Amino acid sequence: MSQLPHDSAHTHVSGLSEFVDDRIKMQNEVYVEVLYSPHAKAMIKKIDTSKAIKYPGVCGVFLGKDFHENIWGTIFRDQPLLADKEVNFAGEAIALVAATSQDAAAEAKKLIEITYEIKPAVLSVQDAIALESFIAGSRKIERGQVEKALVSAPHKIENSIVIRGADHFYLESNVAVAYPKEDGQIEIHSSSQHPTEVQHVVAHGLGLSSKDVTCVVKRMGGGFGGKESQAAPIAAYAALAAQKLRRPARIVLTKDDDMIMTGKRNPFEIFYSVGFDNDGTILALDAKLYSDGGAYADLSTSIMERAMLHSDNAYFIPHMRVTGQVCRTNYHPHTAFRGFGGPKGVAMIEKIIEEIAHYLGKDALEIRKRNCYSDTGGRNITHYDQVVENNCLPRLLSDLEKECDYQTRRQEITVHNHKAVKDLSLPLKGLSLTPVKFGISFTTRFLNQANALVIVHRDGTLQVSTGATEMGQGVNARISELVASELGLSRSDVRMMPTSTDKNANTSPTAASSGTDLNGAAALLAIRRIKSRLSELAVQLFDLPESRWARHTAGLGTEAEISVNVSAPTNDPNANADWNTGIAEFFGVTFSNGQVYLTEKPEKRMSFHSLVVEAYHHRISLSEYAHYKFPGLSFNKLTGKGNAFLYYTQGVAASEVSIDRDTGEAKVSRVDIVMDLGRPINEALDLGQVTGAFIQGMGWVTTEKLFYKNGFLLSHAPSTYKIPSIQDTPRTFNVRLLNNNENKANVRGTKAAGEPPLLLCLSVWTAIHDALKGLTQFKYKYPHMELPATNEEILKAIHPEAFKKWSKPLGKK
Amino acid sequence: MKAVKSRNYILFYLNGERHQVSGEQAGLMLSDYLRYHKALTGTKIVCAEGDCGACSVLRFFPYHSAKKKNIFLPINSCIATVAQMDGSSLVTVEALAQPELTSVQKAMMNCHGSQCGFCTPGFVMALTGLAEKKLCAKSTSITEQEAKNATTGNLCRCTGYKPIIEAAVNIDLKNLTSVKDRFYSQMQQKDLAAHLKIPVLIKTEKFNFFAPTQVKQAFTYNKPIKIVGASTDLGVVHNKRKVRLTDALSLHLVSDLYEIKKQGKNRLTVGARVTLSDLRLYVKDLIPEFAKFLDLFASPQIKNVATLVGNVANASPIADTPPFLLTMNTEVEVHGPRGKRNIKLESFFLDYRKINLKAKEIITALHFDIPQKSEALALYKISQRKDLDISAVNFAARVTWVNKNKTQIKDIKLAVGGVAATTLRLYKTEQALTKTELSPEKINRALEELHQEIKPLSDLRATDSFRHVVTENLLRRFLREHAEKVES
């Protein structure tokens, strides 16, 4: 376990890391600007580009018809690259202008005249439900006898939860540069989590075969799911201009255009009935999940599936039915965002837990512990029939309860709020502790595969290429540490190469937190094959005097060539490896500190570099390519049953908030987190994922409000869309990793860290509710707030009468 | 044009190197000039509106910093034109390492303050600015709060900020050489100082720029022209292609406009070029309540260039200083071709973004009260996010009491922003609160007046009802905090 900085940290802090738009402009390069619809739904009657094409500096104006195939889509191919007959969301791209300067392209864009016939738009989940405006069919996961159990339950709560979307707000907006190459080829540099999809969308769009399109991703300035699918059409725009004009073409969206055009976290509305007993044990749950998919399918159906698979979160619910339906509305096509559907399912069940506690007058932590998955009493099987193995949840809950002094603080807060209810100068305080159990794997089985190419050069340094894309999470650092440690080298001996479809094809997006799990395992399998060959060679070399080694004799051809066996491929990254070190040993040879020696006779040694030179002269391959897939996945989408996940990443957080009753402002004063990330490859990077995900989630549940007018996003810049600032960081912010050496399912016992900690932000949302519970109006009723609980949402809950008094009917807000 | 000897180029130093820019290039945003013309791509553009700090560079401008020891301050390069850099010395992220990383960079690397790397150069520059301040003050440590205050203008979406705070407090100041010592040579100072005495006139097809050295020269320019201070708003609307900045007048060479002066004990005069950062330093002990308020709004990068006069001249109903100024008997000093006049701030705001200025008139200063010890002053700002956010409502109250036990108000001034087309003085509410002893009934009557006086709208920051409720609550809070408890 290392604490090494991110492998690009030194160039990041020097301003020398290259992002797509940092590529030096070519002499004949053109800029591409996108014109998009201001209307949520309209027919396009006419597009007049004649004025724009005459604008000085303009090289071309392109429409949907200019694409060979004007259609794309990740799961369903349902979306035009450029809308030509109708627009289905405000921000939908219609035309491209390519010009010699960005200024010319932007000004010329204003001269394109489009005649629209505006149509009524579907702008809410309720309207979509009423109109049965859906994307794909309804899905269901069910266990037990829900109706019966609900009827016989001593207590029942029926309620709903409204969850709003959120913008990814990656700092680097969508961007691509396309270079036309000889013989009709296109090389495209994109800021994408999914280069293979960029390659395919560009190829289809331009009428090229995959062999003629190469997509390269060096790094992204943040992705968070927002560049899983939606980077592809942007890249296609640059590629189209490059192909048509035979000039390099660059597209750099402004933050405003990026936010207006691209989809967000899916909003959800969930309706539920829960039955429970006097102790708060949940007996049955019936939940109907509706999501706002926006205008096109994008990834929404998979997101819904993950929401359904996470509606249990950490809790065993014997009788449970979850149905899910994606709604088609006229918003930007909503898409992947860290956590995928998980946070929405978990938001619902955590709210339910709090409501049960409030109803019974108990502490919510007690209800959580009571319902938590446990290894006893058959309470370790999910509603989709997967056994929760290596269940750390009970331990996490009780560890954090002690560490954060939960019970003492609970008492103090109760006393404080008792005073505060009468004394307006005091804030209201709230405390909540929520767990997460997040399933690791794509729920679509075929995506759970990866490949890696490892090259050992003759100076003993390595280049590694995988399908993983680097977006700040440190996937490259982790993979290079895996590879380096296996050969006893330091990380600086290994260079991670840009992700490129000509080296790693048929890759999956870097998503679902699985980047290192999949690609790291593939890289490790590849390097072990090289290691096995080198080990076998070393054993034979150690039997010869050094004077007879190839480096002295190869040119002469006086010595017999040594040959080695090609080891049989395995799909298990932990095969042959010592569990504690994670290192595999072959032929009794150890690789350590740049040296190679016989484990039993350490004096028989040579440098790694020398061994590599020997291998080359003995014509032993120093490159390897490996493929890896997650084993044991059996989830059946039709029955909703089976092993959906390789393992679960788990964690808990306790958040304390204080609320200003005059203004509704909430301040998160303290957060304590314990996270189970197995045995990290790099603890520092993992901790960075935890704090980053938590604060990102905190923005979603508090200040981040997407404000639309007639379907057009008005909060499309940081001046109006407020992600957390450094001042919002909790004053006390303790994060610790659980010591868990038992995750045999994954490469070297690690666990994925990217998404799971985001879901812990729900403790902030429930803590805000907790703070309001002492107010008289909530004595018998749990506070009802949307997610995010903005200060307006909170103030409305505190002063419902005053809000009623001053709200004028203003039509649609 | 009168025949004043002028130059047709901008002069500044970039990473110690002399840059003389003329023609249309002077109208480029500094960040574009750096990235696309000088291949200094470490400076990033994210929002192009001064809200994220990714474009931060360090800048020294002699007039701004004359009274301060720390001279290199972080600014946003995405909303300032190259022309506005005239007379400055600039440092970008690429110049810091030599080639060994500075202790700021090392701390950011070793404490894992960087993930995707896109915001990182901006944070490095903001923290280098903080370190520079610390070096000048001969301080050897940085506190968490100082770290947060220095990077309020920088957004990061990856780290959750915790590692960045850790990096900041771990900067090894003892092994850091000041940017000033590295990049601000004697020769450079002389060169710049000599140029500051010569007006600038750049005329091109797309961009005209005029910088006189005296206010009266300004009236000699005959085309309609926008006065640019820090262009923290003009630069934004330019970038967003709403109104392009084509003709700009800059007063940066008029040295007397940088003055802050006390007039007697009770009045303060703030020149048109005084930045909010400089003002904050000045009022820290003089008007602590205002200094505290200045910490809450805008980023350090903005406040290092933006002026108090600009905040007023922009006439936005949600500008953050007008409520304060409206309670302080503020007068706007204006110079025009026909001489000087003073306008009461109350009659200066005509309507939404409309001000009471005649053609060619230029605001040269603001004069306002310094609140006395016997008075109470409260300034509130309510926004979606506590720091660096545009207000939904901002509120100022200033009161003097008839009696020591604070049961009767002698004089009260209330001003609110975000509840009408302009910032409002609440005259009727004020009246309803004065003359007799405060009582619950009296307060309720005042609140009725308040709700009559304000005319809030619903927009993306808040609904009208939120603004009603909050404004009422803020008045209640003010009385709760400052008046003797009124039994109700």
XYZ file of C-alpha atoms in Angstrom, chain A residues 179-651:
473
model
C -6.861 15.330 -37.396
C -7.522 14.070 -40.895
C -4.872 11.495 -41.792
C -3.863 9.912 -45.077
C -6.221 7.630 -46.926
C -9.340 8.974 -45.225
C -8.330 8.129 -41.672
C -9.259 10.232 -38.676
C -7.312 10.555 -35.472
C -9.352 12.062 -32.711
C -8.230 13.353 -29.334
C -11.164 13.477 -27.007
C -11.890 14.085 -23.368
C -13.876 10.897 -23.011
C -14.347 8.112 -20.501
C -15.123 5.809 -23.406
C -12.703 6.053 -26.335
C -14.115 2.930 -27.949
C -17.533 4.526 -28.155
C -16.023 7.727 -29.573
C -14.297 5.605 -32.203
C -17.535 3.825 -33.095
C -19.733 6.929 -33.134
C -17.218 8.798 -35.290
C -16.860 5.851 -37.655
C -20.614 5.417 -38.085
C -21.208 9.135 -38.338
C -18.536 9.624 -40.980
C -19.105 6.391 -42.871
C -15.689 5.017 -41.986
C -14.753 1.595 -40.746
C -13.294 1.239 -37.273
C -9.841 0.543 -38.681
C -9.733 4.091 -39.994
C -10.658 5.870 -36.778
C -8.341 6.116 -33.812
C -9.440 7.780 -30.622
C -6.816 8.901 -28.137
C -7.527 9.985 -24.593
C -4.556 11.305 -22.681
C -6.526 12.538 -19.700
C -9.688 14.342 -18.761
C -10.109 17.384 -16.584
C -12.766 15.511 -14.660
C -15.457 13.160 -15.927
C -17.684 11.869 -13.114
C -19.820 9.951 -15.622
C -20.565 13.013 -17.701
C -18.083 11.953 -20.356
C -19.120 8.305 -20.470
C -21.542 8.674 -23.349
C -21.854 12.368 -24.030
C -18.308 13.036 -25.176
C -18.944 10.969 -28.309
C -21.201 13.325 -30.311
C -18.948 16.266 -29.476
C -16.007 14.326 -30.910
C -18.077 13.469 -33.961
C -18.648 17.179 -34.613
C -14.918 17.841 -34.757
C -14.388 14.710 -36.844
C -17.054 15.742 -39.353
C -15.436 19.137 -39.892
C -12.012 17.506 -40.195
C -13.286 15.032 -42.760
C -15.222 17.539 -44.836
C -12.595 20.274 -44.812
C -9.528 18.020 -44.692
C -8.191 20.293 -41.960
C -7.633 19.664 -38.259
C -10.740 20.685 -36.359
C -11.105 21.636 -32.722
C -14.228 21.939 -30.649
C -14.098 23.402 -27.154
C -17.460 23.885 -25.510
C -17.840 26.855 -23.217
C -18.972 25.918 -19.724
C -22.347 27.482 -20.524
C -22.851 25.483 -23.718
C -21.625 22.323 -22.043
C -24.091 22.688 -19.208
C -26.982 23.555 -21.521
C -26.309 20.778 -24.024
C -25.354 17.798 -21.922
C -27.504 15.665 -19.638
C -27.293 15.566 -15.871
C -27.877 13.151 -13.016
C -31.356 11.728 -13.610
C -34.027 13.326 -11.444
C -36.184 10.716 -9.710
C -39.604 10.623 -8.127
C -40.258 7.641 -5.950
C -43.471 6.494 -4.315
C -43.312 3.926 -1.560
C -45.210 1.973 1.083
C -43.243 0.475 3.906
C -44.471 -1.862 6.617
C -42.632 -2.310 9.899
C -43.072 -3.601 13.425
C -42.950 -1.891 16.823
C -39.186 -2.203 16.993
C -38.704 -0.675 13.576
C -37.865 -3.884 11.747
C -38.858 -3.436 8.137
C -41.243 -6.164 7.061
C -42.105 -5.120 3.553
C -41.394 -2.437 1.001
C -43.169 -1.589 -2.206
C -41.345 1.129 -4.151
C -42.172 2.636 -7.505
C -39.274 4.458 -9.045
C -39.716 6.924 -11.867
C -36.765 8.692 -13.393
C -36.555 11.596 -15.778
C -34.567 10.224 -18.680
C -34.734 13.376 -20.724
C -35.360 13.289 -24.441
C -33.311 10.222 -25.405
C -32.436 6.937 -23.758
C -28.704 7.486 -23.209
C -27.836 5.336 -20.152
C -31.073 5.946 -18.255
C -32.351 2.380 -18.332
C -29.119 1.072 -16.813
C -29.173 3.878 -14.274
C -32.688 2.858 -13.292
C -31.546 -0.736 -12.946
C -28.806 0.271 -10.538
C -31.273 2.384 -8.558
C -33.497 -0.672 -8.215
C -30.548 -2.835 -7.200
C -29.607 -0.313 -4.500
C -33.029 0.370 -3.032
C -32.139 -1.969 -0.191
C -28.829 -0.240 0.544
C -27.555 -1.817 3.768
C -30.821 -3.362 4.850
C -32.428 -6.742 4.681
C -36.024 -6.357 3.577
C -37.784 -9.736 3.516
C -40.660 -8.772 1.255
C -39.679 -6.253 -1.322
C -40.828 -5.075 -4.710
C -39.117 -2.366 -6.702
C -40.458 -1.251 -10.031
C -38.681 1.183 -12.261
C -39.797 3.241 -15.202
C -37.747 5.761 -17.144
C -39.791 8.743 -18.339
C -39.230 10.491 -21.627
C -39.285 14.263 -21.178
C -37.956 17.220 -23.113
C -34.824 17.821 -21.110
C -31.255 17.048 -22.133
C -30.747 13.278 -22.151
C -29.765 12.527 -18.576
C -26.780 10.347 -18.129
C -24.269 8.630 -15.888
C -23.092 10.545 -12.848
C -20.930 9.061 -10.098
C -23.078 6.512 -8.329
C -25.251 6.006 -11.410
C -28.700 5.060 -10.037
C -27.306 4.048 -6.667
C -27.679 7.355 -4.836
C -31.348 7.586 -5.783
C -32.309 4.163 -4.490
C -30.300 4.749 -1.352
C -31.800 8.226 -0.799
C -35.215 6.609 -0.693
C -34.395 3.856 1.790
C -32.425 6.186 4.054
C -35.359 8.566 4.134
C -37.603 5.625 4.978
C -35.344 4.626 7.869
C -35.470 8.160 9.262
C -39.246 8.272 8.896
C -39.671 4.972 10.732
C -37.449 6.245 13.529
C -39.403 9.489 13.770
C -42.695 7.608 13.726
C -41.624 5.303 16.530
C -39.793 8.018 18.469
C -36.535 6.117 18.222
C -33.074 7.091 17.111
C -32.502 6.382 13.437
C -29.211 4.636 14.130
C -31.080 2.041 16.162
C -33.380 1.386 13.205
C -30.386 1.139 10.882
C -28.641 -1.403 13.053
C -31.815 -3.398 13.472
C -32.341 -3.717 9.732
C -28.735 -4.005 8.640
C -27.688 -7.054 6.604
C -26.238 -9.604 8.977
C -24.628 -12.987 8.626
C -27.095 -14.548 11.035
C -30.707 -15.518 10.583
C -30.605 -15.637 6.810
C -30.593 -11.861 6.689
C -27.732 -11.642 4.210
C -29.528 -12.097 0.901
C -30.493 -9.171 -1.284
C -33.852 -8.787 -3.019
C -32.150 -9.951 -6.218
C -30.856 -13.085 -4.466
C -27.184 -12.219 -4.213
C -25.530 -13.174 -0.942
C -23.795 -10.229 0.756
C -20.359 -11.740 1.243
C -17.654 -10.204 3.397
C -20.303 -8.043 5.077
C -18.585 -5.256 7.015
C -21.697 -3.181 7.583
C -22.446 -4.054 11.230
C -18.812 -3.489 12.123
C -18.710 -0.175 10.257
C -21.848 1.069 11.996
C -20.658 0.238 15.475
C -17.090 1.427 14.826
C -18.222 4.826 13.647
C -20.848 5.146 16.363
C -18.025 4.922 18.892
C -15.438 6.904 16.972
C -17.640 9.891 16.294
C -19.097 9.860 19.786
C -22.547 9.514 18.303
C -24.556 8.892 21.462
C -23.029 11.733 23.475
C -23.455 14.153 20.610
C -27.003 12.973 20.077
C -27.818 13.856 23.669
C -26.096 17.234 23.393
C -27.969 18.035 20.227
C -31.282 17.061 21.777
C -30.620 19.381 24.707
C -29.415 22.128 22.381
C -32.406 21.910 20.064
C -34.760 21.926 23.020
C -33.320 25.340 23.878
C -33.069 26.478 20.276
C -36.756 25.910 19.589
C -37.461 28.727 22.023
C -34.393 30.850 21.398
C -34.274 32.048 17.813
C -30.690 33.214 18.088
C -29.532 29.606 18.269
C -29.234 27.440 15.173
C -30.984 24.101 14.964
C -28.631 21.171 14.882
C -28.991 17.792 13.258
C -26.995 14.577 13.250
C -27.336 11.562 11.041
C -25.305 8.456 10.352
C -25.855 6.614 7.077
C -24.180 3.565 5.562
C -23.570 2.537 1.984
C -23.268 -0.810 0.304
C -22.381 -0.312 -3.330
C -22.234 -3.138 -5.832
C -19.121 -3.275 -7.992
C -19.585 -4.418 -11.602
C -21.411 -3.095 -14.585
C -24.898 -4.559 -14.307
C -24.611 -5.264 -18.025
C -22.419 -8.352 -17.978
C -20.509 -7.893 -21.232
C -19.065 -4.580 -20.091
C -17.120 -6.316 -17.342
C -14.067 -7.024 -19.471
C -10.826 -5.226 -20.125
C -7.530 -5.623 -21.904
C -4.030 -4.394 -21.363
C -0.824 -4.174 -23.332
C 2.460 -4.260 -21.437
C 5.770 -3.540 -23.104
C 9.157 -4.014 -21.458
C 11.878 -2.028 -23.177
C 15.505 -3.109 -23.259
C 16.559 -0.533 -20.677
C 14.228 -2.218 -18.218
C 11.508 0.445 -18.298
C 7.911 -0.278 -19.186
C 5.046 1.186 -21.128
C 1.570 0.083 -20.188
C -1.563 0.711 -22.203
C -5.035 -0.223 -21.065
C -8.581 0.744 -21.877
C -8.853 2.742 -18.663
C -9.030 6.487 -18.979
C -7.506 8.878 -16.497
C -9.822 11.573 -15.193
C -8.055 12.423 -11.958
C -9.089 9.314 -10.058
C -5.585 7.868 -10.339
C -6.358 4.739 -12.316
C -3.011 5.101 -14.094
C -1.135 5.523 -10.848
C -2.762 2.403 -9.419
C -2.132 0.276 -12.510
C 1.482 1.381 -12.754
C 1.971 0.585 -9.071
C 0.492 -2.888 -9.600
C 2.777 -3.558 -12.530
C 5.909 -2.041 -10.978
C 5.507 -3.920 -7.718
C 5.089 -7.221 -9.546
C 8.524 -6.722 -11.153
C 10.156 -5.221 -8.071
C 10.535 -1.898 -9.845
C 9.579 1.593 -8.780
C 6.579 3.353 -10.240
C 8.815 5.746 -12.123
C 10.030 2.824 -14.244
C 6.532 2.468 -15.648
C 4.931 4.950 -18.031
C 1.190 4.765 -18.522
C 0.444 5.561 -22.144
C -2.521 7.547 -23.442
C -5.580 5.379 -23.882
C -5.863 4.690 -27.550
C -8.188 2.499 -29.540
C -5.346 1.274 -31.753
C -3.755 -0.450 -28.766
C -6.763 -1.358 -26.653
C -9.899 -2.048 -28.610
C -13.386 -3.145 -27.627
C -12.960 -1.549 -24.253
C -15.656 -0.571 -21.799
C -16.069 2.923 -20.448
C -14.022 3.832 -17.411
C -17.079 3.811 -15.209
C -18.905 1.918 -12.504
C -15.826 2.465 -10.295
C -14.309 -0.510 -12.043
C -11.415 1.084 -13.923
C -8.633 -0.325 -11.773
C -10.416 -3.578 -10.958
C -10.769 -4.489 -14.617
C -7.804 -2.848 -16.304
C -5.443 -3.320 -13.398
C -6.209 -7.022 -13.346
C -5.639 -7.253 -17.090
C -2.323 -5.438 -16.784
C -1.297 -7.689 -13.928
C -2.192 -10.816 -15.916
C -0.092 -9.510 -18.801
C 2.938 -8.651 -16.728
C 2.815 -12.020 -14.956
C 3.184 -13.789 -18.264
C 6.289 -11.761 -18.977
C 7.437 -12.348 -15.420
C 6.967 -16.068 -15.776
C 9.097 -16.153 -18.941
C 11.774 -13.952 -17.394
C 11.819 -16.142 -14.291
C 12.272 -19.283 -16.278
C 15.067 -17.648 -18.230
C 16.718 -16.414 -15.044
C 16.824 -19.911 -13.554
C 18.626 -21.177 -16.623
C 21.002 -18.209 -16.738
C 21.975 -18.679 -13.117
C 23.276 -22.127 -14.114
C 25.708 -20.528 -16.566
C 28.772 -18.465 -15.810
C 28.118 -14.828 -16.633
C 30.701 -14.879 -19.408
C 28.415 -17.149 -21.338
C 25.379 -14.869 -21.026
C 23.992 -13.595 -24.236
C 25.013 -9.983 -23.677
C 28.599 -11.131 -24.189
C 28.026 -13.798 -26.786
C 24.832 -13.162 -28.711
C 26.492 -11.397 -31.594
C 28.890 -14.317 -31.908
C 26.201 -16.990 -31.887
C 28.489 -19.299 -29.898
C 25.987 -20.218 -27.193
C 22.821 -22.206 -27.537
C 19.672 -20.174 -27.366
C 17.584 -20.607 -24.222
C 13.895 -21.021 -24.779
C 11.082 -20.725 -22.251
C 7.512 -21.923 -22.088
C 4.541 -19.696 -22.636
C 2.478 -19.919 -19.458
C -1.135 -20.937 -19.669
C -3.506 -17.964 -19.526
C -5.529 -17.531 -16.359
C -8.386 -15.154 -15.577
C -7.536 -14.952 -11.895
C -5.353 -11.977 -10.942
C -4.772 -13.546 -7.541
C -3.622 -16.920 -8.938
C -0.082 -17.919 -7.945
C 0.098 -14.806 -5.795
C 0.950 -14.598 -2.147
C -2.191 -13.211 -0.523
C -0.394 -10.842 1.789
C 1.941 -9.257 -0.750
C -0.217 -9.846 -3.804
C 2.944 -10.797 -5.708
C 3.181 -13.954 -7.780
C 6.397 -15.955 -7.872
C 7.421 -18.216 -10.757
C 10.215 -20.795 -10.852
C 11.419 -19.758 -7.417
C 12.619 -16.379 -8.663
C 12.125 -13.147 -6.743
C 11.945 -9.688 -8.328
C 12.814 -6.975 -5.846
C 14.394 -3.500 -5.871
C 15.442 -3.757 -9.483
C 17.121 -7.130 -8.821
C 16.175 -10.655 -9.797
C 17.354 -13.588 -7.682
C 16.672 -17.131 -6.671
C 14.415 -16.967 -3.644
C 16.261 -19.825 -1.996
C 19.735 -18.653 -3.046
C 19.626 -14.857 -3.019
C 23.300 -14.652 -3.961
C 22.303 -15.921 -7.403
C 21.159 -12.553 -8.675
C 21.242 -10.133 -11.562
C 19.682 -6.785 -12.274
C 16.256 -6.646 -13.877
C 17.813 -4.637 -16.660
C 20.388 -7.375 -17.402
C 17.711 -10.023 -17.416
C 15.694 -8.037 -19.945
C 18.741 -7.692 -22.212
C 19.273 -11.466 -21.953
C 15.633 -12.124 -22.791
C 15.852 -9.993 -25.905
C 18.969 -11.785 -27.127
C 17.340 -15.141 -26.499
C 14.422 -13.992 -28.597
C 11.936 -14.075 -25.712
C 8.980 -11.764 -26.092
C 9.049 -8.760 -23.803
C 5.539 -7.637 -24.605
C 2.265 -9.105 -23.567
C -1.379 -8.493 -24.051
C -4.001 -9.828 -21.651
C -7.724 -9.884 -21.367
C -9.649 -10.028 -18.090
C -13.302 -10.438 -17.149
C -15.085 -10.398 -13.818
C -15.981 -14.001 -12.932
C -19.218 -15.292 -11.486
C -21.713 -12.698 -12.718
C -25.125 -14.285 -13.176
C -27.634 -11.462 -12.954
C -30.559 -12.015 -15.296
C -32.201 -8.789 -16.382
C -35.489 -10.522 -17.201
C -35.959 -12.267 -13.873
C -34.183 -9.599 -11.827
C -32.268 -12.318 -10.002
C -28.708 -13.428 -9.708
C -25.244 -12.202 -8.811
C -25.130 -8.704 -10.184
C -21.883 -7.752 -8.514
C -18.402 -9.102 -7.978
C -18.367 -7.651 -4.447
C -19.640 -4.691 -2.451
C -17.748 -1.596 -1.337
C -19.106 -0.396 1.982
C -18.825 2.602 4.230
